[in-house]
XYZ file of C-alpha atoms in Angstrom:
770
model
C 50.305 81.648 79.839
C 50.355 81.851 83.627
C 53.981 80.687 83.666
C 54.980 83.347 81.146
C 53.229 86.017 83.232
C 55.011 84.862 86.393
C 58.400 84.855 84.674
C 57.653 88.304 83.242
C 56.952 89.778 86.681
C 60.092 88.130 88.082
C 62.503 89.797 85.638
C 64.813 92.314 87.288
C 64.280 94.978 84.613
C 60.479 94.651 84.976
C 60.774 95.126 88.731
C 62.940 98.224 88.231
C 60.516 99.775 85.699
C 57.485 99.060 87.897
C 59.263 100.462 90.942
C 60.118 103.712 89.131
C 56.573 103.954 87.716
C 55.073 103.606 91.214
C 57.314 106.434 92.495
C 56.238 108.557 89.506
C 52.572 107.994 90.387
C 53.236 108.967 94.021
C 54.804 112.201 92.767
C 51.804 112.839 90.475
C 49.387 112.501 93.395
C 51.455 114.911 95.495
C 51.644 117.347 92.572
C 47.881 117.340 91.982
C 47.106 117.752 95.671
C 49.485 120.709 95.940
C 47.943 122.266 92.809
C 44.479 122.049 94.379
C 45.705 123.621 97.627
C 47.235 126.497 95.688
C 43.938 126.925 93.829
C 42.089 127.181 97.152
C 44.644 129.715 98.334
C 43.791 131.953 95.397
C 40.032 131.426 95.884
C 37.791 130.921 98.903
C 39.000 127.793 100.753
C 35.662 127.435 102.561
C 34.017 126.580 99.223
C 35.846 123.224 99.076
C 33.358 120.693 100.343
C 32.951 116.955 99.695
C 29.258 117.583 98.980
C 30.459 118.981 95.657
C 30.928 115.404 94.428
C 27.223 114.636 94.721
C 25.610 117.991 93.853
C 26.198 120.450 91.028
C 24.020 123.091 92.695
C 24.388 124.539 96.151
C 22.863 122.081 98.684
C 20.309 123.380 101.165
C 22.535 122.311 104.054
C 25.405 124.368 102.691
C 23.148 127.434 102.256
C 21.847 126.927 105.808
C 25.404 127.035 107.168
C 26.159 130.180 105.167
C 23.060 131.847 106.654
C 23.054 130.619 110.257
C 26.536 131.675 111.397
C 26.266 135.262 110.074
C 22.824 135.552 111.714
C 24.344 134.444 115.010
C 27.173 136.997 114.662
C 24.718 139.778 113.863
C 22.634 138.933 116.956
C 25.768 139.016 119.064
C 26.708 142.379 117.526
C 23.234 143.818 118.205
C 23.402 142.714 121.846
C 26.106 145.370 122.425
C 23.889 148.202 121.120
C 24.432 150.607 118.313
C 27.724 152.009 119.635
C 30.381 151.528 122.329
C 28.821 153.786 124.973
C 27.059 151.068 126.947
C 30.150 148.909 126.873
C 32.357 151.697 128.191
C 29.878 152.359 130.985
C 30.264 148.733 132.143
C 26.773 147.584 131.284
C 28.067 144.177 130.130
C 30.476 143.569 133.021
C 29.740 140.186 134.653
C 29.805 140.830 138.422
C 30.397 137.234 139.609
C 33.206 136.779 137.096
C 34.711 140.053 138.309
C 34.668 138.772 141.925
C 36.268 135.506 140.869
C 39.070 137.397 139.105
C 39.705 139.459 142.235
C 39.920 136.369 144.449
C 42.204 134.678 141.932
C 44.536 137.701 142.102
C 44.509 137.436 145.892
C 45.307 133.691 145.843
C 48.180 134.028 143.372
C 49.838 136.997 145.120
C 49.706 135.873 148.761
C 51.582 133.053 150.503
C 51.617 132.738 154.275
C 52.062 130.225 157.076
C 49.950 131.886 159.731
C 47.975 135.090 160.278
C 50.789 137.003 161.976
C 53.254 136.442 159.165
C 50.580 137.305 156.611
C 49.750 140.624 158.280
C 53.366 141.594 158.634
C 54.217 140.767 155.014
C 51.354 142.796 153.484
C 51.095 145.750 155.824
C 52.928 148.119 153.485
C 52.721 146.326 150.147
C 49.531 147.315 148.253
C 49.456 145.802 144.749
C 46.386 147.684 143.451
C 46.327 151.173 145.055
C 43.424 153.561 144.280
C 42.074 156.968 145.246
C 38.716 157.387 146.995
C 37.584 159.709 144.219
C 37.876 156.863 141.684
C 34.593 155.823 140.066
C 35.079 152.144 140.982
C 36.784 152.666 144.319
C 36.438 149.507 146.426
C 34.318 150.651 149.349
C 33.616 148.599 152.466
C 30.129 147.850 151.132
C 31.622 146.400 147.935
C 34.088 144.391 150.022
C 31.176 142.926 151.985
C 29.385 142.141 148.723
C 32.443 140.375 147.283
C 32.974 138.248 150.396
C 29.259 137.448 150.689
C 29.173 136.300 147.047
C 32.240 134.091 147.428
C 30.936 132.657 150.705
C 27.806 131.306 149.018
C 27.746 127.485 148.854
C 27.189 127.661 145.093
C 30.261 129.866 144.562
C 32.294 127.881 142.113
C 35.219 127.562 141.655
C 36.243 130.054 144.380
C 34.460 129.210 147.614
C 36.366 130.719 150.560
C 36.348 129.373 154.080
C 35.547 131.502 157.110
C 39.163 131.225 158.300
C 40.358 132.818 155.036
C 37.691 135.519 154.842
C 39.469 137.810 157.357
C 42.757 137.599 155.429
C 40.920 138.250 152.147
C 39.162 141.263 153.681
C 42.482 142.698 154.873
C 43.977 142.200 151.412
C 40.997 143.943 149.748
C 41.329 146.841 152.209
C 44.949 147.317 151.197
C 44.213 146.876 147.458
C 41.054 148.923 146.858
C 42.098 149.536 143.254
C 41.748 145.845 142.351
C 38.046 146.263 141.547
C 38.762 149.060 139.063
C 41.601 147.035 137.509
C 39.549 143.921 136.715
C 36.429 145.960 135.891
C 38.397 147.808 133.213
C 39.864 144.489 132.051
C 36.350 143.128 131.355
C 35.308 146.363 129.641
C 38.345 146.212 127.350
C 37.584 142.589 126.502
C 33.965 143.464 125.615
C 35.122 146.390 123.455
C 37.435 144.056 121.572
C 34.601 141.587 121.011
C 32.289 144.374 119.870
C 34.804 145.731 117.354
C 35.470 142.230 116.053
C 31.747 141.607 115.453
C 31.349 145.030 113.959
C 34.137 144.285 111.459
C 32.466 140.978 110.640
C 29.166 142.758 110.079
C 30.764 144.825 107.342
C 31.675 141.578 105.589
C 28.050 140.478 105.358
C 27.115 142.755 102.489
C 26.109 139.793 100.337
C 23.171 139.193 102.719
C 19.882 140.967 103.269
C 19.222 140.980 106.993
C 17.049 142.419 109.731
C 18.251 141.723 113.301
C 16.710 142.999 116.520
C 18.086 142.555 120.062
C 15.505 143.249 122.756
C 17.974 143.597 125.607
C 19.894 146.450 123.912
C 16.864 147.629 121.898
C 19.067 147.651 118.813
C 18.098 146.905 115.227
C 20.673 146.093 112.565
C 19.588 145.988 108.911
C 20.888 146.744 105.454
C 17.538 146.762 103.620
C 14.620 149.086 103.306
C 11.500 148.765 105.421
C 9.632 147.143 102.527
C 12.333 144.528 102.018
C 12.539 143.971 105.744
C 8.843 143.178 105.696
C 9.398 140.720 102.827
C 12.124 139.011 104.830
C 9.925 138.649 107.901
C 7.135 137.268 105.704
C 9.699 134.780 104.257
C 9.305 135.911 100.679
C 9.712 132.926 98.352
C 11.698 134.963 95.851
C 14.753 134.388 98.060
C 16.529 131.041 97.640
C 16.503 130.569 101.441
C 15.775 132.677 104.527
C 17.139 131.943 108.018
C 14.700 133.059 110.752
C 15.772 133.013 114.455
C 12.832 133.771 116.759
C 11.291 132.592 120.024
C 10.034 129.571 118.101
C 13.608 128.485 117.318
C 15.570 128.278 114.079
C 13.660 127.988 110.826
C 14.773 127.936 107.207
C 12.242 129.045 104.630
C 12.530 127.794 101.043
C 9.619 127.327 98.733
C 11.340 124.707 96.632
C 13.144 122.697 99.336
C 11.962 119.405 100.759
C 10.234 120.124 104.122
C 11.929 117.107 105.658
C 15.360 118.480 104.673
C 14.552 121.858 106.226
C 13.321 120.100 109.387
C 16.635 118.263 109.698
C 18.552 121.518 109.237
C 16.409 123.208 111.906
C 17.139 120.425 114.367
C 20.876 120.585 113.626
C 21.210 124.260 114.556
C 18.595 124.403 117.311
C 20.996 123.505 120.115
C 23.384 126.325 119.147
C 20.982 128.787 120.739
C 20.631 127.102 124.127
C 21.441 129.342 127.087
C 24.515 128.795 129.222
C 24.040 127.617 132.810
C 24.592 131.127 134.163
C 22.465 132.797 131.455
C 25.404 134.895 130.281
C 27.331 135.201 127.053
C 24.657 133.432 125.048
C 23.598 134.683 121.636
C 19.833 134.517 121.808
C 17.420 135.968 124.378
C 13.635 135.938 124.480
C 12.268 138.646 122.199
C 15.273 138.680 119.872
C 14.722 138.143 116.157
C 16.993 137.648 113.174
C 16.074 137.312 109.504
C 18.839 136.691 106.980
C 18.726 135.869 103.243
C 21.212 135.664 100.385
C 21.064 138.339 97.742
C 20.487 136.909 94.253
C 23.851 138.295 93.080
C 25.655 136.719 96.055
C 23.848 133.459 95.450
C 24.987 133.424 91.816
C 28.566 134.214 92.866
C 28.524 131.389 95.383
C 27.118 129.053 92.733
C 29.914 129.999 90.330
C 32.553 129.370 93.011
C 30.870 126.083 93.878
C 30.858 124.914 90.265
C 34.431 125.951 89.552
C 35.784 124.406 92.727
C 33.744 121.277 92.073
C 35.345 121.015 88.642
C 38.818 121.384 90.148
C 38.026 118.833 92.873
C 36.696 116.283 90.348
C 39.771 116.808 88.201
C 42.025 116.347 91.228
C 40.197 113.188 92.306
C 40.249 111.867 88.761
C 44.006 112.294 88.405
C 44.645 111.087 91.961
C 42.413 108.045 91.501
C 44.079 107.184 88.192
C 47.548 107.616 89.672
C 46.472 105.681 92.763
C 45.101 102.849 90.623
C 48.332 102.651 88.639
C 50.293 102.796 91.904
C 48.185 99.928 93.259
C 48.771 97.854 90.104
C 52.501 98.511 90.373
C 52.348 97.454 93.973
C 50.643 94.190 93.029
C 53.269 93.497 90.337
C 56.076 94.178 92.815
C 54.465 91.820 95.329
C 54.128 89.115 92.634
C 57.782 89.340 91.657
C 59.266 89.978 95.110
C 61.647 87.220 96.202
C 61.245 85.220 92.971
C 63.495 84.496 90.016
C 62.494 83.415 86.496
C 61.837 79.662 86.160
C 62.376 79.164 89.883
C 59.611 78.665 92.425
C 61.872 79.080 95.440
C 61.559 82.277 97.503
C 64.814 84.184 98.081
C 65.694 86.713 100.754
C 68.189 89.557 100.467
C 70.495 90.956 103.097
C 68.066 93.770 103.885
C 65.471 91.205 104.948
C 67.700 90.061 107.823
C 67.039 93.287 109.723
C 64.656 92.805 112.637
C 61.058 93.625 111.755
C 60.717 95.793 114.883
C 63.497 98.026 113.563
C 61.920 98.251 110.107
C 58.464 99.070 111.463
C 59.951 101.573 113.891
C 61.813 103.327 111.081
C 58.680 103.277 108.929
C 56.479 104.925 111.558
C 59.179 107.498 112.290
C 59.306 108.362 108.601
C 55.506 108.437 108.496
C 55.534 110.941 111.347
C 58.169 113.020 109.561
C 56.124 112.922 106.354
C 53.009 114.152 108.152
C 55.072 116.747 110.029
C 56.369 117.982 106.679
C 52.834 118.958 105.632
C 52.163 120.547 109.031
C 55.302 122.670 108.708
C 54.381 123.392 105.129
C 51.049 124.795 106.292
C 52.731 126.798 109.079
C 55.183 128.455 106.700
C 52.837 128.506 103.719
C 52.948 132.284 103.306
C 56.761 132.388 103.410
C 57.374 129.789 100.690
C 57.226 130.252 96.945
C 55.061 127.995 94.774
C 58.033 126.071 93.268
C 59.384 125.459 96.765
C 55.991 124.157 97.931
C 55.822 121.815 94.951
C 59.416 120.643 95.532
C 58.925 119.908 99.232
C 55.623 118.079 98.752
C 56.687 115.982 95.746
C 60.200 115.081 96.968
C 58.956 114.209 100.468
C 56.110 112.068 99.124
C 58.333 110.245 96.604
C 60.957 109.551 99.281
C 58.328 108.232 101.676
C 56.792 106.094 98.910
C 60.225 104.648 98.068
C 60.838 103.667 101.694
C 57.328 102.217 101.949
C 57.865 100.077 98.820
C 61.204 98.797 100.121
C 59.701 97.824 103.484
C 56.598 96.296 101.889
C 58.508 94.122 99.399
C 60.797 93.017 102.226
C 57.815 91.803 104.231
C 56.356 90.103 101.125
C 59.620 88.207 100.617
C 59.511 87.062 104.246
C 55.922 85.879 103.844
C 56.760 83.942 100.671
C 59.755 82.338 102.379
C 57.494 81.505 105.361
C 59.768 83.458 107.680
C 57.588 86.457 108.456
C 57.219 85.703 112.152
C 60.919 84.821 112.371
C 61.705 88.373 111.333
C 60.410 89.676 114.666
C 62.940 89.653 117.476
C 60.184 89.246 120.053
C 58.853 86.218 118.172
C 62.307 84.674 118.038
C 62.813 85.236 121.753
C 59.345 83.858 122.413
C 60.071 80.691 120.434
C 63.556 80.305 121.851
C 62.739 80.821 125.500
C 59.008 80.752 126.181
C 57.985 77.920 123.831
C 61.017 75.824 124.678
C 60.487 76.457 128.374
C 56.855 75.370 128.145
C 57.798 72.227 126.219
C 60.568 71.426 128.682
C 58.175 72.017 131.579
C 55.602 69.716 129.979
C 58.248 67.020 129.532
C 59.356 67.368 133.142
C 55.752 67.271 134.342
C 55.202 63.905 132.670
C 58.300 62.199 134.074
C 57.789 61.581 137.799
C 55.339 62.572 140.555
C 58.143 64.453 142.332
C 58.667 66.743 139.340
C 54.911 67.309 139.145
C 54.884 68.428 142.779
C 57.803 70.797 142.244
C 56.199 72.385 139.166
C 52.811 72.796 140.849
C 54.475 74.262 143.948
C 56.488 76.735 141.847
C 53.285 77.914 140.130
C 50.873 77.943 143.067
C 53.123 79.568 145.684
C 53.501 82.916 143.840
C 49.751 82.933 143.171
C 48.947 82.309 146.840
C 51.423 85.002 147.900
C 49.363 87.545 145.979
C 47.081 87.560 149.040
C 49.118 89.027 151.887
C 47.200 87.240 154.645
C 48.304 83.836 153.274
C 52.031 84.611 153.419
C 52.559 83.750 157.170
C 50.795 80.400 156.720
C 52.842 79.628 153.610
C 56.113 80.431 155.417
C 55.129 78.294 158.424
C 54.153 75.367 156.189
C 57.367 75.597 154.173
C 59.503 75.674 157.316
C 57.718 72.714 158.935
C 57.570 70.393 155.940
C 60.912 71.627 154.608
C 62.762 70.860 157.856
C 61.111 67.441 158.102
C 62.118 66.670 154.525
C 65.638 67.972 155.246
C 65.994 65.559 158.214
C 64.979 62.632 156.025
C 67.287 63.747 153.222
C 70.252 64.125 155.587
C 69.592 60.637 157.006
C 69.614 59.164 153.493
C 72.774 61.106 152.601
C 74.569 59.919 155.736
C 73.550 56.321 155.087
C 74.759 56.512 151.468
C 78.115 57.923 152.649
C 78.599 55.103 155.143
C 77.708 52.501 152.514
C 80.287 54.093 150.223
C 82.990 53.707 152.902
C 82.369 49.947 152.893
C 80.026 49.443 155.814
C 77.590 46.704 154.912
C 75.477 46.671 158.085
C 73.790 50.053 157.470
C 69.982 50.323 157.613
C 68.312 53.686 156.939
C 65.109 54.058 158.930
C 62.850 56.949 157.836
C 59.687 57.887 159.700
C 58.745 60.819 157.472
C 59.509 61.900 153.949
C 58.186 61.958 150.434
C 57.442 58.760 148.553
C 60.509 59.262 146.392
C 62.802 59.682 149.403
C 61.325 56.609 151.111
C 61.852 54.615 147.927
C 65.471 55.824 147.728
C 66.077 54.797 151.362
C 64.605 51.360 150.648
C 66.863 50.965 147.588
C 69.930 51.929 149.638
C 68.955 49.419 152.320
C 68.700 46.746 149.641
C 72.097 47.802 148.252
C 73.571 47.588 151.774
C 72.175 44.092 152.272
C 73.385 43.000 148.831
C 76.796 44.519 149.504
C 77.070 42.633 152.785
C 76.189 39.397 151.093
C 78.641 40.109 148.294
C 81.435 40.937 150.770
C 80.777 37.787 152.778
C 80.762 35.729 149.593
C 83.948 37.374 148.338
C 85.723 36.925 151.676
C 84.645 33.325 151.835
C 85.711 32.750 148.234
C 89.075 34.428 148.810
C 89.649 32.405 151.962
C 88.788 29.169 150.185
C 91.024 30.143 147.284
C 93.918 30.958 149.596
C 93.420 27.740 151.508
C 93.234 25.835 148.240
C 96.447 27.404 146.943
C 98.214 26.827 150.249
C 97.052 23.219 150.496
C 97.857 22.467 146.862
C 101.255 24.144 147.160
C 101.983 22.173 150.328
C 100.798 18.938 148.787
C 102.916 19.530 145.676
C 106.034 20.328 147.712
C 106.276 16.814 149.217
C 106.368 14.806 145.950
C 108.328 17.598 144.298
C 111.002 17.331 146.989
C 111.203 13.598 146.417
C 111.469 14.136 142.654
C 114.289 16.636 143.074
C 116.062 14.279 145.571
C 115.895 11.326 143.206
C 117.108 13.516 140.335
C 120.129 14.442 142.456
C 120.696 10.746 143.221
C 120.500 9.887 139.560
C 123.093 12.540 138.806
C 125.499 10.753 141.188
C 125.030 7.479 139.375
C 127.491 6.591 136.661
C 125.248 7.121 133.677
C 127.253 7.166 130.519
C 124.467 7.313 128.040
C 124.454 10.924 126.622
C 120.744 10.789 125.924
C 119.973 9.774 129.493
C 122.141 12.577 130.865
C 120.270 15.076 128.629
C 116.924 13.749 129.841
C 118.099 14.025 133.427
C 119.165 17.631 132.891
C 115.738 18.527 131.469
C 114.012 16.859 134.426
C 116.183 18.804 136.862
C 115.462 22.120 135.067
C 111.694 21.585 134.996
C 111.600 20.394 138.597
C 113.424 23.514 139.750
C 110.980 25.699 137.785
C 108.022 23.838 139.281
C 109.487 24.398 142.766
C 109.865 28.124 142.050
C 106.280 28.358 140.781
C 104.979 26.486 143.831
C 106.922 28.773 146.170
C 105.608 31.862 144.357
C 102.027 30.610 144.597
C 102.397 29.939 148.285
C 103.986 33.341 148.932
C 101.361 35.161 146.829
C 98.578 33.447 148.766
C 100.069 34.339 152.146
C 100.795 37.946 151.086
C 97.284 38.493 149.764
C 95.530 36.962 152.744
C 97.688 38.864 155.217
C 98.833 35.679 156.940
C 102.485 36.532 156.409
C 104.225 37.746 159.615
C 106.228 40.969 159.523
C 109.425 41.855 161.381
C 110.000 45.500 160.416
C 113.337 46.884 161.567
C 115.901 49.441 160.398
C 117.044 48.204 157.000
C 119.594 49.664 154.586
C 117.857 49.547 151.201
C 121.022 50.471 149.304
C 122.998 47.592 150.803
C 120.140 45.175 150.269
C 119.879 46.247 146.622
C 123.563 45.679 145.994
C 123.387 42.288 147.723
C 120.440 41.263 145.477
C 122.331 42.376 142.402
C 125.323 40.332 143.505
C 123.256 37.201 143.900
C 121.799 37.734 140.416
C 125.135 38.694 138.839
C 125.304 35.515 136.741
C 121.890 36.177 135.193
C 122.752 39.838 134.685
C 125.973 39.013 132.877
C 124.190 36.399 130.774
C 121.611 39.055 129.686
C 124.391 41.583 129.007
C 122.768 44.259 131.192
C 124.642 47.343 132.379
C 123.324 48.287 135.835
C 123.585 52.002 136.733
C 122.809 52.839 140.400
C 122.144 56.354 141.669
C 121.947 56.261 145.489
C 123.451 57.656 148.647
C 124.459 54.918 151.074
C 123.242 54.173 153.613
C 119.496 54.645 152.979
C 117.514 53.270 155.879
C 113.932 52.144 155.648
C 111.484 50.685 158.122
C 110.879 47.253 156.581
C 111.140 43.508 156.909
C 114.514 42.753 155.359
C 113.521 39.336 154.039
C 110.389 40.634 152.368
C 112.174 43.711 150.986
C 114.881 41.421 149.575
C 112.138 39.344 147.924
C 110.712 42.509 146.297
C 114.111 43.594 144.986
C 114.936 40.099 143.792
C 111.631 39.835 141.888
C 112.249 43.190 140.149
C 115.853 42.257 139.230
C 114.700 38.851 137.986
C 112.020 40.588 135.928
C 114.766 42.744 134.323
C 116.976 39.780 133.471
C 114.067 38.002 131.776
C 112.399 40.835 129.827
C 114.954 43.682 129.445
C 116.522 44.271 126.045
C 119.854 42.366 125.961
C 123.022 44.459 126.098
C 121.074 47.541 127.353
C 121.374 49.673 130.441
C 119.189 49.448 133.547
C 118.886 52.577 135.736
C 118.141 52.182 139.429
C 117.664 55.255 141.670
C 116.912 55.474 145.399
C 115.434 58.861 146.477
C 114.330 59.521 150.048
C 111.788 62.257 150.902
C 110.149 63.338 154.138
C 108.362 60.058 154.898
C 109.085 57.524 152.140
C 112.068 56.096 150.269
C 111.339 55.485 146.588
C 113.275 53.014 144.420
C 112.832 53.385 140.656
C 114.065 50.743 138.216
C 113.963 51.609 134.488
C 114.793 49.397 131.519
C 113.948 48.951 127.817
C 111.689 45.979 127.116
C 112.931 43.351 124.690
C 109.403 42.791 123.332
C 106.681 45.262 122.423
C 104.672 46.259 125.499
C 101.172 46.190 124.062
C 99.652 45.781 127.514
C 98.590 48.272 130.167
C 100.382 48.817 133.467
C 97.341 47.673 135.463
C 97.237 44.363 133.574
C 100.918 43.731 134.300
C 100.259 44.029 138.019
C 97.666 41.247 137.917
C 98.486 37.617 138.753
C 99.716 35.295 136.018
C 100.156 38.182 133.588
C 103.410 38.425 131.637
C 104.725 41.014 129.231
C 105.716 38.171 126.944
C 102.304 37.074 125.634
C 103.928 34.153 123.759
C 105.133 32.912 127.182
C 108.342 31.357 125.775
C 110.424 32.811 128.610
C 110.680 31.551 132.142
C 108.491 33.178 134.782
C 105.191 32.607 136.542
C 103.644 36.028 136.075
C 103.466 36.444 139.871
C 106.603 38.466 140.523
C 105.123 41.956 140.244
C 101.914 40.929 142.028
C 103.932 39.481 144.940
C 106.107 42.598 145.060
C 103.003 44.814 145.216
C 101.396 42.713 148.003
C 104.608 42.634 150.074
C 105.154 46.391 149.695
C 101.581 47.117 150.803
C 102.049 44.772 153.840
C 104.945 46.985 154.938
C 102.914 50.196 154.476
C 104.373 51.085 151.105
C 103.399 50.699 147.474
C 104.575 49.168 144.245
C 103.419 49.996 140.743
C 104.721 50.134 137.199
C 104.579 52.728 134.417
C 104.904 52.095 130.671
C 105.988 54.703 128.127
C 106.352 53.020 124.746
C 108.978 50.305 125.313
C 110.278 51.958 128.494
C 109.352 49.908 131.561
C 109.523 51.606 134.935
C 108.964 49.865 138.320
C 108.492 52.155 141.329
C 108.641 50.897 144.930
C 107.990 53.151 147.936
C 108.874 51.968 151.471
C 108.381 53.972 154.701
C 111.507 55.836 155.745
C 113.251 54.892 158.959
C 112.813 57.488 161.678
C 114.225 57.558 165.192
C 110.726 57.735 166.622
C 109.983 54.283 165.171
C 112.728 52.750 167.285
C 110.628 53.359 170.379
C 107.450 51.798 168.959
């Protein structure tokens, strides 16, 4: 059953129907509210009161309000007397307020920098002129009275200093009509108040009242003397009588609860308290006011109360029903939002990708516009027809409800998909930067003591700098410890640089520094010691190896020479046996190869150890190349190689001719052994500013599946099957000899293209003098 209900609420057509029904209910609520407002417009709006929901009859508190405020107005009206004569004569003019108005006029009309400029600027500029025959002409005595009043310490808000009193006096002398102007202004204001209260008094015909003001000796009443006596005696035939006397405010009602009347009395008691200056208050000692509702007025009020109550209950009933249906629709929409039938997964739509801040911002803007719509509707209420009022209220409410439903269901879908917080841009930024930063900081804090110090320093320093007196001490401490740490760091850096250059006798001695820096210095010292030991061991090993190779080569040469000599002697013997001659030829071939290998080993050892002596002179590389090619012409022809030379003779280099010949011979021999038969070999000699470069290029006969660096190593051959002649030392010897003469030798491989490049220092005239 539950599954069927869930699938029902998740159907698209159900969601559409519920959504339209919720908008219809929003329109119904707006329609009913507008109907009630139009009803109040046709009737008395003041009758509408929430107390109608709990009482069918007029409550005592409501009757008390209807009695108290008219009684207060009638007292205020009686305080002006029976006509306007006293007002016109200025009996109610407030003298202190008049003086304040005069000084305010002076302050707003005068600007000056000093007394001389002030006098000059106002000498012939009276703002309030008057004739001495005027009734309220500002005499010198009145000027003294004004200044004396404003010089009192309790003169508030216009207390003038002695330095300003002379300027104020001069201004009053020039503007003697100012008193008459503001006096008449107060009189006109009192006349307006009197006429307003008099008009209100004519509206109080539904009351029986007797009001007496002692100060003006004025009695206002609309009843006979007998009825007035009944009012004062609080006749119980009236529903309620409001009595304002020296004893306070009292409400008489024979049927009302005394405690209720006591609460009403207390509520309105403070309305009659005097002002601080004793002016403009409603009630004075000796004043009395008795006010009661006429039975006909009471019945009329009861009828209005009942009818309005019926309309209000009807409105609330319809609104509550529509609101309940709207709420149920809202619940159904929330149940089905983001769900599909027979699928428990929550789905989002494209609208949900909008940042929540934008959605909430738009919502509150629309909420403000919706509220402003009703404010404008009330402002232009009289200028709009009833259909227009209905149209504006209903369409605006339905539109706002539609937007609210869209935003609400969007947030529900986010909540179901557990992505509500991710919808906020601030939350995303917080997770992306703040949370990650805190996690990263926590990870860094747990790694090493140095990182802990840095983090604590970065946090504490800004906090300490909040107190300005700590800043000089912080700067001094940072400079002192920072410079000391910088000295230690620079010492470690310098030591590491020297160790990198190959110096093995470096020892870094630090007197100050952090634990980490001291540990680093100790590690570098250990590395330096280990490097020295390794260098000594390597040098010793290399020396022993060179000595071993030299000694072995020398020891092999002696028996090898004898073997070759006896082979030559055997060749001179008359040996007719073909097999013996073949054996002798093989012995001679292998002996010659062994002699070549021994010579190469000896030369490689001497070249590597630097024991080989150099005799560098001016040497023509082009001529030496051609000579080497000539000596190897038989091997070149046998391999079928076509040698192409690109050079400009002569090309002089600063080299040992014998060693340079050995380099060229090794490269040419390498070509005859490993170049593709019947192919071309390109040799170029190109001089530049300081070096002469020879490049020899050929196509390899076998696949070069080896790197150029490996080929330059000893005993390495491009022919991994090693079925060709060669010791694998030719290129290594050529490289060592070239470096002995200040040049270089290296090879490059591009597929099967083999390229040997030799650079030798160029001969210069300056070298002839060295």
